[in-house]
Coordinates of C-alpha atoms and ligand atoms in Angstrom, one line a residue:
X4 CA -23.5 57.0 3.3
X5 CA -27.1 58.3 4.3
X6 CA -29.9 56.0 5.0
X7 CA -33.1 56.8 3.4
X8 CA -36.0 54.3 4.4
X9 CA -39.2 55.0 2.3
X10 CA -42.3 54.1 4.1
X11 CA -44.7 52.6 2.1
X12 CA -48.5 52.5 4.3
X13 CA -47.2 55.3 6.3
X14 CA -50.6 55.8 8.1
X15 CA -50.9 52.4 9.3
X16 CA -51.5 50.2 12.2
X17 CA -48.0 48.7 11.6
X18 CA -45.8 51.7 10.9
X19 CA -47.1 53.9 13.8
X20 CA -47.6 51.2 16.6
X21 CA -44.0 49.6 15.7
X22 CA -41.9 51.2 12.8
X23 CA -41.8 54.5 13.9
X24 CA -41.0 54.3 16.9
X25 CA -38.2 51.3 16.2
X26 CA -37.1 53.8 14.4
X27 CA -36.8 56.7 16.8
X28 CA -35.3 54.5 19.1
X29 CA -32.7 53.4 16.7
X30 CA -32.0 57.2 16.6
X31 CA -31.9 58.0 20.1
X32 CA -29.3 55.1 20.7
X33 CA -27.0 56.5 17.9
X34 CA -27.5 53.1 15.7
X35 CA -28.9 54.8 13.0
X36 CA -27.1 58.2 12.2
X37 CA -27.9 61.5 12.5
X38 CA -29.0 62.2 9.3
X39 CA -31.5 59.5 8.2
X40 CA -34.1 60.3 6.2
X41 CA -37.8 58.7 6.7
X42 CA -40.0 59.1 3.6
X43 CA -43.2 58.5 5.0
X44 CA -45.3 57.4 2.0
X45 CA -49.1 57.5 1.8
X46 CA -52.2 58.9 -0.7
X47 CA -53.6 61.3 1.8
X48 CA -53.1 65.2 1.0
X49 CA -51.1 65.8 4.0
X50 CA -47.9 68.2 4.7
X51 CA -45.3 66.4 7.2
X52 CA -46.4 68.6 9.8
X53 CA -50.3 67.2 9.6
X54 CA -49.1 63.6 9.2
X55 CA -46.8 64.1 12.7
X56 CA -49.9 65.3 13.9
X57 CA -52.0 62.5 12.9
X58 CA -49.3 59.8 14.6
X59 CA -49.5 61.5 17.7
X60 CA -53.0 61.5 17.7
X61 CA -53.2 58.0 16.4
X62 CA -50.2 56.4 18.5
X63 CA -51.4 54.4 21.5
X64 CA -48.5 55.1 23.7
X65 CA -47.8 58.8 23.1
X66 CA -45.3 58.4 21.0
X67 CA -42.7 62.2 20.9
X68 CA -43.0 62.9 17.1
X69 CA -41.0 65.7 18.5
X70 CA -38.1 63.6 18.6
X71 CA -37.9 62.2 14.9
X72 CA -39.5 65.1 13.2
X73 CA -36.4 66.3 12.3
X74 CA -35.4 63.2 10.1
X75 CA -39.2 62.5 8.7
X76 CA -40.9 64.0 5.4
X77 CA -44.2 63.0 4.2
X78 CA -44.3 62.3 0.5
X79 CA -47.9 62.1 -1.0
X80 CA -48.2 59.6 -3.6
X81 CA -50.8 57.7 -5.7
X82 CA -49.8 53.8 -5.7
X83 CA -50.6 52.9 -9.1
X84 CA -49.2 56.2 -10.8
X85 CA -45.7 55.4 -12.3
X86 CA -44.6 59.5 -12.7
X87 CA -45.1 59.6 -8.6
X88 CA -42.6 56.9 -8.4
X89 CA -40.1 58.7 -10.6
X90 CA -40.9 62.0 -8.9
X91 CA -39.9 60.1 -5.3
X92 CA -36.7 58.9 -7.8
X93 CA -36.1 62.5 -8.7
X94 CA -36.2 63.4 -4.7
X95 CA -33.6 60.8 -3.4
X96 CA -31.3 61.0 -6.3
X97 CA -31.1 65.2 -5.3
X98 CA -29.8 63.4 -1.8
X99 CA -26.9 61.6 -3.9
X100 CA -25.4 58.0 -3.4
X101 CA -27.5 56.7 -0.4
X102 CA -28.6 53.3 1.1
X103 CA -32.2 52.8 0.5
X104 CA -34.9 50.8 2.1
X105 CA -38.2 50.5 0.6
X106 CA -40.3 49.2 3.4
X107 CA -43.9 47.8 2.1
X108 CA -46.4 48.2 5.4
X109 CA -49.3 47.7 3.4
X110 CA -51.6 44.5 3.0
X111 CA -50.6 41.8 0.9
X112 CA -52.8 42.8 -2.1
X113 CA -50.7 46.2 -2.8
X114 CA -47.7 44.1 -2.6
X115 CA -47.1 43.4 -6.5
X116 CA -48.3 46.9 -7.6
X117 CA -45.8 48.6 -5.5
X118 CA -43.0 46.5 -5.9
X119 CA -43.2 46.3 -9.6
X120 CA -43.7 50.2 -9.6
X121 CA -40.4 50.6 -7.5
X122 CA -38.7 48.2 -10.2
X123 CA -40.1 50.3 -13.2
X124 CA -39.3 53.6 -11.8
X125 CA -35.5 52.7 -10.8
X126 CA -36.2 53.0 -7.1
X127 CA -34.1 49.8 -7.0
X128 CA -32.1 48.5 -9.6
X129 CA -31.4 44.6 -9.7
X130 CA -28.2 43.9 -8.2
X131 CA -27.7 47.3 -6.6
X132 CA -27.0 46.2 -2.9
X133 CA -27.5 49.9 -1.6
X134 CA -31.2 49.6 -2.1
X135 CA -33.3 47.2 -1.0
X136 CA -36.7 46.1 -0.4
X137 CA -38.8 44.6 2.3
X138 CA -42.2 42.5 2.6
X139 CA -44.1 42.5 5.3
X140 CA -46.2 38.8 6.1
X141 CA -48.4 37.0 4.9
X142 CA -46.3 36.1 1.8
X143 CA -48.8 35.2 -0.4
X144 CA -51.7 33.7 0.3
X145 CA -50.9 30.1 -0.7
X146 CA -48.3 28.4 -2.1
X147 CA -49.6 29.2 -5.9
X148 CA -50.1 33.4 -5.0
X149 CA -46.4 33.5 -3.3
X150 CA -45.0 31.6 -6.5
X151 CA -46.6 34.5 -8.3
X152 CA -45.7 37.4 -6.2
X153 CA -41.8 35.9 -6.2
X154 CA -41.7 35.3 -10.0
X155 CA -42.8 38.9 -10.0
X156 CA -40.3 40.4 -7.3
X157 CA -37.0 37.9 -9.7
X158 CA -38.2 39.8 -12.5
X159 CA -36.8 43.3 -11.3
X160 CA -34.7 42.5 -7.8
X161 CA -31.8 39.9 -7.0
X162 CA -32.9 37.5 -4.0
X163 CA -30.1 39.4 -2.2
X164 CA -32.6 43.1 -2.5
X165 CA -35.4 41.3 -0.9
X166 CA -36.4 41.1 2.5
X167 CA -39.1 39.1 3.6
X168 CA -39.8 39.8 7.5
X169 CA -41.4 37.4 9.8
X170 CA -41.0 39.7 13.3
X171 CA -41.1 36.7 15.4
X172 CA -37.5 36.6 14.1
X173 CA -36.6 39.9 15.8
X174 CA -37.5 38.5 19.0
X175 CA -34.6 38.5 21.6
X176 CA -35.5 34.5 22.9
X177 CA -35.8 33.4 19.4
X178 CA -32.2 35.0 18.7
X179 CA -31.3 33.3 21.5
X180 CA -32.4 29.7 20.5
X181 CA -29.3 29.0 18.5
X182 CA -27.0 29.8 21.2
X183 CA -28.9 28.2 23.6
X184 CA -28.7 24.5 22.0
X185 CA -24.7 24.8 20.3
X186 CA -23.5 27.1 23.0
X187 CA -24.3 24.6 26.2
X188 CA -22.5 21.2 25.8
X189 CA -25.7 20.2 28.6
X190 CA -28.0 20.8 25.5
X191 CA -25.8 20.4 22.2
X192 CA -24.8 16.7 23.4
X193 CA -28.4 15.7 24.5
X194 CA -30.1 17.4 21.2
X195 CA -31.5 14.1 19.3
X196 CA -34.1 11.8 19.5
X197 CA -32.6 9.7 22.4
X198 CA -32.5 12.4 25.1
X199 CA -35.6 14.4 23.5
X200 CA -39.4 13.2 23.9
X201 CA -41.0 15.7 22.2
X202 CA -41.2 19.1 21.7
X203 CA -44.4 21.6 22.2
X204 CA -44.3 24.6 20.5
X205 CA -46.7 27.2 21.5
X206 CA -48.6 30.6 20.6
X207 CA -51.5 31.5 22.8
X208 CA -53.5 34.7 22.6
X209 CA -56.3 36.3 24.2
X210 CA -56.9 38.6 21.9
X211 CA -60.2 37.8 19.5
X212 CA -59.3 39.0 15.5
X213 CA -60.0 42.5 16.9
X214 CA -61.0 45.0 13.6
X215 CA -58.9 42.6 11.5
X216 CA -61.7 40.2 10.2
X217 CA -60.7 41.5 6.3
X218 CA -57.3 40.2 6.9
X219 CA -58.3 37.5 9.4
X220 CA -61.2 35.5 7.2
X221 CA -59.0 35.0 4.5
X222 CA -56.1 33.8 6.4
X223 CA -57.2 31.7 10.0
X224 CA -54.7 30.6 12.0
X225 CA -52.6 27.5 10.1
X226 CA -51.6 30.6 7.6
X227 CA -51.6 33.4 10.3
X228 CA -49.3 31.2 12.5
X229 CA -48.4 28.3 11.3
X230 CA -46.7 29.1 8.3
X231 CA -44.4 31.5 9.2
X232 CA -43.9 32.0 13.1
X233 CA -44.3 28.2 14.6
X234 CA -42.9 27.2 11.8
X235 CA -39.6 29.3 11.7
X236 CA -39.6 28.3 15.3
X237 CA -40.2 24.3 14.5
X238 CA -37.2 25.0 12.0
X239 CA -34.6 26.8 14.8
X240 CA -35.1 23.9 16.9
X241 CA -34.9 21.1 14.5
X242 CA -32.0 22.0 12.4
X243 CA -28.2 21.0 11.8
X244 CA -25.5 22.7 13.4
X245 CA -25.2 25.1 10.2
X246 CA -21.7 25.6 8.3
X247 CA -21.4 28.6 9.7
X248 CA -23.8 31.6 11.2
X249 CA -24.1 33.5 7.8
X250 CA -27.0 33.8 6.8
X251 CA -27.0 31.6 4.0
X252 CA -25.4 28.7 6.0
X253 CA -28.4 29.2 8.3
X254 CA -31.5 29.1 5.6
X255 CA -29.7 26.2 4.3
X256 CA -30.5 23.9 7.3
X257 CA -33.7 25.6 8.1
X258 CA -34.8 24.0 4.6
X259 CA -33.5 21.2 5.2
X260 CA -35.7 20.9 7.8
X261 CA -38.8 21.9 5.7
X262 CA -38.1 19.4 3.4
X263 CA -38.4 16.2 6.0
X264 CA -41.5 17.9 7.5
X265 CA -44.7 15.8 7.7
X266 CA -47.9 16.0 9.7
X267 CA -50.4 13.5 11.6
X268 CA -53.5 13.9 9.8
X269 CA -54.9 12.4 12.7
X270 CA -53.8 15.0 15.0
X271 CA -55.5 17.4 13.8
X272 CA -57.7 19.7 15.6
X273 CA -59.1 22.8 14.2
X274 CA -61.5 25.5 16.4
X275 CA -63.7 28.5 15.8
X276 CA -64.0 30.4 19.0
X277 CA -67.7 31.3 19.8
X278 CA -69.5 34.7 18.8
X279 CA -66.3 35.2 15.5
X280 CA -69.4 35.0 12.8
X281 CA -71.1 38.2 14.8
X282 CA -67.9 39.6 14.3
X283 CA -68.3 42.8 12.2
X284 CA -67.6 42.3 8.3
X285 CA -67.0 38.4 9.2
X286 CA -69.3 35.6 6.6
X287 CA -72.3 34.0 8.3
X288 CA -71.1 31.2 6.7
X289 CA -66.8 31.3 7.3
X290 CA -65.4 27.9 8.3
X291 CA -62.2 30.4 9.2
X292 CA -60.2 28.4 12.0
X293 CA -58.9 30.6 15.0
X294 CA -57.2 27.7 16.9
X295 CA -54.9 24.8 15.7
X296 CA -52.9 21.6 17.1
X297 CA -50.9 19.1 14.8
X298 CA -48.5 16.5 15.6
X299 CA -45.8 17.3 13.2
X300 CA -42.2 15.3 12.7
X301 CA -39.3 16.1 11.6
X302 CA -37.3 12.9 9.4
X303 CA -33.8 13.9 10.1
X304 CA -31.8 10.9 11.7
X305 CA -31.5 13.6 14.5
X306 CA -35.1 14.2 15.0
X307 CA -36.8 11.2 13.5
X308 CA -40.0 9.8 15.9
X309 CA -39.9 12.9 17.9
X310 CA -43.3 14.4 17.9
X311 CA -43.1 18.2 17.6
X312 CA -46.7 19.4 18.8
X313 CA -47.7 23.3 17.3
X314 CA -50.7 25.1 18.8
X315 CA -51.9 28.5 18.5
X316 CA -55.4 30.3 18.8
X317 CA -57.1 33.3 19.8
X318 CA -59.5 34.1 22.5
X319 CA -58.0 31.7 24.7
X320 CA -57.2 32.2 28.5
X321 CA -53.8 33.6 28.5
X322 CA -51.5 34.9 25.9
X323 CA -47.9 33.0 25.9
X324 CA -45.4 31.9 23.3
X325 CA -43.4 29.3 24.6
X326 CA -41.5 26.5 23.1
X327 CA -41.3 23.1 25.6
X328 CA -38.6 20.8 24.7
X329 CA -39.0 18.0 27.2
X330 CA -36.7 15.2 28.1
X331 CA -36.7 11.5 28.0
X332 CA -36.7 9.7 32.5
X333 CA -33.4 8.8 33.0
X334 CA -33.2 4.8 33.7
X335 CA -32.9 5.5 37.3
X336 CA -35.9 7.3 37.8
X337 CA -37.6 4.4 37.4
X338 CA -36.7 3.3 41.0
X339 CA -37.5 6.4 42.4
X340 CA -40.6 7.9 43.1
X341 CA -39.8 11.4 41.5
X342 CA -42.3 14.4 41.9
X343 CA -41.1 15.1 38.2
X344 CA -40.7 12.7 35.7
X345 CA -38.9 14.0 33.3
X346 CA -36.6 17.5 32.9
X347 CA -38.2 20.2 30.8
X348 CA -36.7 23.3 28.9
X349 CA -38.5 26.5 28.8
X350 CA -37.8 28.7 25.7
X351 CA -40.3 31.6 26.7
X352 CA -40.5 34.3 23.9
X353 CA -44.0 35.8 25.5
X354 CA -45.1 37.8 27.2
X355 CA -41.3 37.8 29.1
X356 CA -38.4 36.2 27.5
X357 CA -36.4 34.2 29.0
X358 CA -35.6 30.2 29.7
X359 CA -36.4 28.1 32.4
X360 CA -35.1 24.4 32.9
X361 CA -36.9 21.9 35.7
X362 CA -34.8 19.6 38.0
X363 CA -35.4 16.5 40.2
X364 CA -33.3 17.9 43.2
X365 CA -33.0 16.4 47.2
X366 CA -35.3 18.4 49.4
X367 CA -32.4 20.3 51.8
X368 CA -32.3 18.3 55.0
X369 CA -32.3 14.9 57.0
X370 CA -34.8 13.7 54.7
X371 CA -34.1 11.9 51.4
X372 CA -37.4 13.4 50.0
X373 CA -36.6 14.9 45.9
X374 CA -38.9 17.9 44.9
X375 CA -39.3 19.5 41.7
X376 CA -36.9 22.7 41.2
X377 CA -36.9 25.4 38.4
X378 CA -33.6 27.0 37.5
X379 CA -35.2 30.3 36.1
X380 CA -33.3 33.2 33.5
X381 CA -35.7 36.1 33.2
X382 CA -33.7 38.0 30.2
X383 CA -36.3 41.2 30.8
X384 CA -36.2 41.2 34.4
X385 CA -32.2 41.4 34.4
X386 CA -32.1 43.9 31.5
X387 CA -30.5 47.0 32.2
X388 CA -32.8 50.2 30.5
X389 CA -35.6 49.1 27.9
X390 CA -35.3 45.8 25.7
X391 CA -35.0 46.5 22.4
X392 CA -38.3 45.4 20.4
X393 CA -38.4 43.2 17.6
X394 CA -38.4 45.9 14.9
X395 CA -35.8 47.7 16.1
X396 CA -33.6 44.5 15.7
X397 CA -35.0 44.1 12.2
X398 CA -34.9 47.8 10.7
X399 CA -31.3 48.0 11.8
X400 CA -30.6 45.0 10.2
X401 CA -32.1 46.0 6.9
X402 CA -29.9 49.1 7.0
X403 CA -26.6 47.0 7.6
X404 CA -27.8 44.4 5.5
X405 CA -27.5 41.5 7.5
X406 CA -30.0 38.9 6.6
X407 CA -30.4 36.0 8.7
X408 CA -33.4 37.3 10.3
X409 CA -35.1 37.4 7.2
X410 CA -36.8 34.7 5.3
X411 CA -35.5 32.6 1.8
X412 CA -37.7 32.2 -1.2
X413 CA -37.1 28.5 -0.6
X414 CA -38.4 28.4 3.0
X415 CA -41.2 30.2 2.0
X416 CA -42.1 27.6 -0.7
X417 CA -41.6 25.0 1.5
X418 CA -43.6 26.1 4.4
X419 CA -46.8 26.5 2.0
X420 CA -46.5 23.6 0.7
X421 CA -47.1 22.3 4.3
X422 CA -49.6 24.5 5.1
X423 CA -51.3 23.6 1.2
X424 CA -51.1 20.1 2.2
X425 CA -52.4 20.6 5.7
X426 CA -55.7 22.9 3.8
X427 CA -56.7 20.2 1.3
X428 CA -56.5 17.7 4.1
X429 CA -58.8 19.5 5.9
X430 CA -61.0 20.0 3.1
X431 CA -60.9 16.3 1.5
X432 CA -61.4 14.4 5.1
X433 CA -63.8 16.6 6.3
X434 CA -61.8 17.6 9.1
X435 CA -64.6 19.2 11.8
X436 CA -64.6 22.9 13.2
X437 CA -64.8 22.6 16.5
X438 CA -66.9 26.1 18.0
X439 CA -64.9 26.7 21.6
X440 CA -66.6 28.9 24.2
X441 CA -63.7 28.5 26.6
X442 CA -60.5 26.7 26.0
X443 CA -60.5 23.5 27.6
X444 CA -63.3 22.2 24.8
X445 CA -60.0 22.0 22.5
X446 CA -57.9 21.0 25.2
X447 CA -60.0 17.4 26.3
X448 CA -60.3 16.9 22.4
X449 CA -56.2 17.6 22.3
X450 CA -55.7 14.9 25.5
X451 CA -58.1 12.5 23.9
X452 CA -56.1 12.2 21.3
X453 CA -52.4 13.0 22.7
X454 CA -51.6 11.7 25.4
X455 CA -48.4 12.9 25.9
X456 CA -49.7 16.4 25.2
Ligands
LIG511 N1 -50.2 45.9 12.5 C1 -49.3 45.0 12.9 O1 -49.0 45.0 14.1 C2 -48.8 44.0 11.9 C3 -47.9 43.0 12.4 C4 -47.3 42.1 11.5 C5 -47.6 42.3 10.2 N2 -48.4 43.2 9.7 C6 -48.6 43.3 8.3 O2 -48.3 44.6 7.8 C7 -49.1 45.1 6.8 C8 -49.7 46.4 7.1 O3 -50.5 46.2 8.3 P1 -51.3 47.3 9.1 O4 -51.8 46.7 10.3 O5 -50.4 48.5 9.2 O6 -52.5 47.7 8.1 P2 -53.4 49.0 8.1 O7 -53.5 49.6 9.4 O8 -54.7 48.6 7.4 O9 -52.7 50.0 7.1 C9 -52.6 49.8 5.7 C10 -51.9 51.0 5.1 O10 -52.0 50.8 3.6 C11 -52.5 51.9 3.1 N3 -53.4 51.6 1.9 C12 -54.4 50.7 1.9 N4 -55.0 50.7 0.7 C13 -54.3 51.5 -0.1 C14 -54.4 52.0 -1.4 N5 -55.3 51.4 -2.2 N6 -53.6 52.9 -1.8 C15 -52.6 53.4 -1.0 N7 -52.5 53.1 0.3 C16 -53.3 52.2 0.7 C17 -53.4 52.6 4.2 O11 -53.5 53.9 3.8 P3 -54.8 54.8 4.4 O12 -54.6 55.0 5.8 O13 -54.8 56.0 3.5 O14 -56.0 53.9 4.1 C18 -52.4 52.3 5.4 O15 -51.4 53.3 5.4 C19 -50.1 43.9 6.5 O16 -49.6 43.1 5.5 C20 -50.1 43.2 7.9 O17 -50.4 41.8 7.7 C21 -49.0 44.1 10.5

């Protein structure tokens, strides 16, 4: 059956930086067939060969339009005009039975327009499992506005038709997480709270908000980050060994783990980097935060008194995503003087994926001295040809219909209730901004209050 994915916010940031050429590639290695169809949706009076044009000229890394022209249309439509939607309906009904994506690459306020348009117009029918539609994050702004936005999508689609993406998920480390911890008996027997200390899970950028400070002054970090990426990353590491590796096997433990989730108020530490209010369209007065650390737990038996510490901000002095899992001193090194005191797991997921696991080992020689050794697994560096991006791994799935990589309704609600809880905290106790002009001002306020951080 032909694939026909309908992009909606066609002249994007998202769809030419990343869709596109996901999609090319996807091509080019024969997963997606020959004859898939692109819709590339957007208001401006273009012809497909003008909006080629205007990717080339737009893409940063010279992307060959050349190469997908052949599978790409441009279909000109006005977002809040039903008849356009039927006229797109009229267009891929003359292709006959197809798989469909709708793919939404447009800011979170077009969301329920579009959606509910697609639903009036037949684009997708409830239950039809050939067509399907897909959300970009933020999910709602809030707790309340996602409630809202899902009571909305129920109304005309099954939860089965809807894909809500969180691109971290595409990522080839965070794939990997699972098999990591229950394919390793090293790992799967030592995965509780009597082998584990804590567990440090990190997103570090360099990047300042860039020309996103619409998008960014609304949102901050806790919902930027937080919500969705540490927190789906908080969730791979905590959870179960699942019934099985469906994907609804899967969510169910992630929620699980939502559900025991708590924070130290305490903890707490919220920044503003210096010179964001001269950013251009930003408020004199925002109180948006571009850095955050929490103490978070987990109350599973398995996980219960293990801090899990979350961090991310912008303009800081390197960009990394790493996850830290770090064990508890044998009894024995107590008798020793060890260079390293306890063993620590790597997860990297940026800017190379791969793992990393450090080791007290003997010092080769006629000495009994021990040094600190780092078994390293660089997954890019032994990668034979390109890695595949995130949204390559995603759009493929969408098309095959395979949905563990996407996110639940219910692990959406739960993660904004956190984040909701975490907000009013914030708000109620006063919680200070601190204004960073270079990192370490968070990271003495961090050690004065953690320790083990
Ligand atoms: N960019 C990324 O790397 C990235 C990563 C993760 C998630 N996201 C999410 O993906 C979504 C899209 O992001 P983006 O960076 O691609 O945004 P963007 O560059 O601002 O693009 C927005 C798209 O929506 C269209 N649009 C805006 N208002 C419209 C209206 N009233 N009627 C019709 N079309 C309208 C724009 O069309 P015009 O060009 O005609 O204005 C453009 O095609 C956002 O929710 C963002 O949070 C983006």
């Amino acid at each position: 059956m032909r694939n026909i994915i309908t992009i909606f916010g066609s002249t994007g940031d998202l769809t030419i930086r990343k869709l596109l050429p996901a999609i090319k590639r996807l091509l080019e290695e024969k997963l997606l067939e020959k004859d898939t169809l692109v819709l590339a949706i957007g208001r401006r009076n273009y012809q497909t060969v003008e909006y080629l044009d205007f990717v080339k000229k737009n893409s940063p890394h010279k992307f060959d339009v050349d190469f997908i022209a052949p599978n790409l249309e441009y279909f000109k439509l006005d977002i809040d005009a039903l008849s356009d939607y039927q006229r797109l309906n009229e267009k891929i009904q003359s292709y006959g039975e197809t798989r469909r994506v709708f793919y939404l690459a447009v800011g979170p306020d077009l969301l329920t327009s579009i959606a509910s348009n697609i639903g009036l117009s037949n684009l997708v029918t409830k239950g039809d499992l050939n067509a399907s539609i897909t959300f970009e994050k933020p999910f709602g702004q809030d707790l309340i506005s996602a409630r809202e936005i899902n009571g909305l999508l129920w109304q005309y689609f099954d939860e089965k038709q809807l894909y809500r993406i969180d691109h971290y998920l595409g990522k080839e480390m965070i794939q990997n997480i699972l098999t990591v911890r229950f394919a390793n008996k090293i790992f799967e027997g030592s995965w509780h709270n009597h082998a584990i200390k804590n567990v440090k899970i990190i997103a570090k950028e360099t990047d300042t908000i860039l020309s996103r400070a619409g998008y960014y002054d609304t949102s901050g970090a806790l919902k930027d980050m937080v919500q969705s990426h540490l927190l789906q990353m908080l969730a791979l590491v905590a959870m179960e060994v699942p019934l099985s590796y469906q994907s609804e096997d899967l969510k169910n433990e992630k929620v699980k783990v939502f559900d025991k989730l708590r924070y130290d108020r305490k903890s707490l530490v919220i920044g503003q980097y210096e010179g964001y209010l001269n950013e251009p369209n930003i408020d004199q007065d925002s109180k948006t935060e571009t850095f955050v650390f929490l103490k978070a737990f987990v109350d599973t038996p398995r996980f219960k008194g293990v801090p899990f510490y979350l961090m991310t901000g912008k303009a800081l002095e390197e960009k990394e995503s790493v996850i830290i899992i770090e064990f508890e001193e044998t009894p024995e090194q107590h008798k020793w003087d060890l260079p390293l005191k306890t063993n620590k797991l790597y997860i990297k997921i940026a800017p190379l994926d791969g793992i990393s696991l450090t080791l007290n080992s003997k010092v080769p020689g006629l000495r009994n001295d021990v040094e600190q050794v780092d078994l390293e697994y660089c997954i890019a560096c032994n990668a034979v040809g390109n890695m595949p991006e995130a949204y390559e791994k995603l759009i493929l799935d969408m098309t095959e219909h395979h949905k563990s990589l996407f996110t639940r309704w219910d692990e959406i609600e739960l993660s904004w209730q956190f984040i909701d809880k975490i907000k009013q905290d914030i708000k109620d106790k006063q919680i200070p901004l601190t204004i960073y002009k270079k990192p370490s001002d968070l990271y003495d306020l961090i050690t004065e209050k953690e320790e083990a951080f």
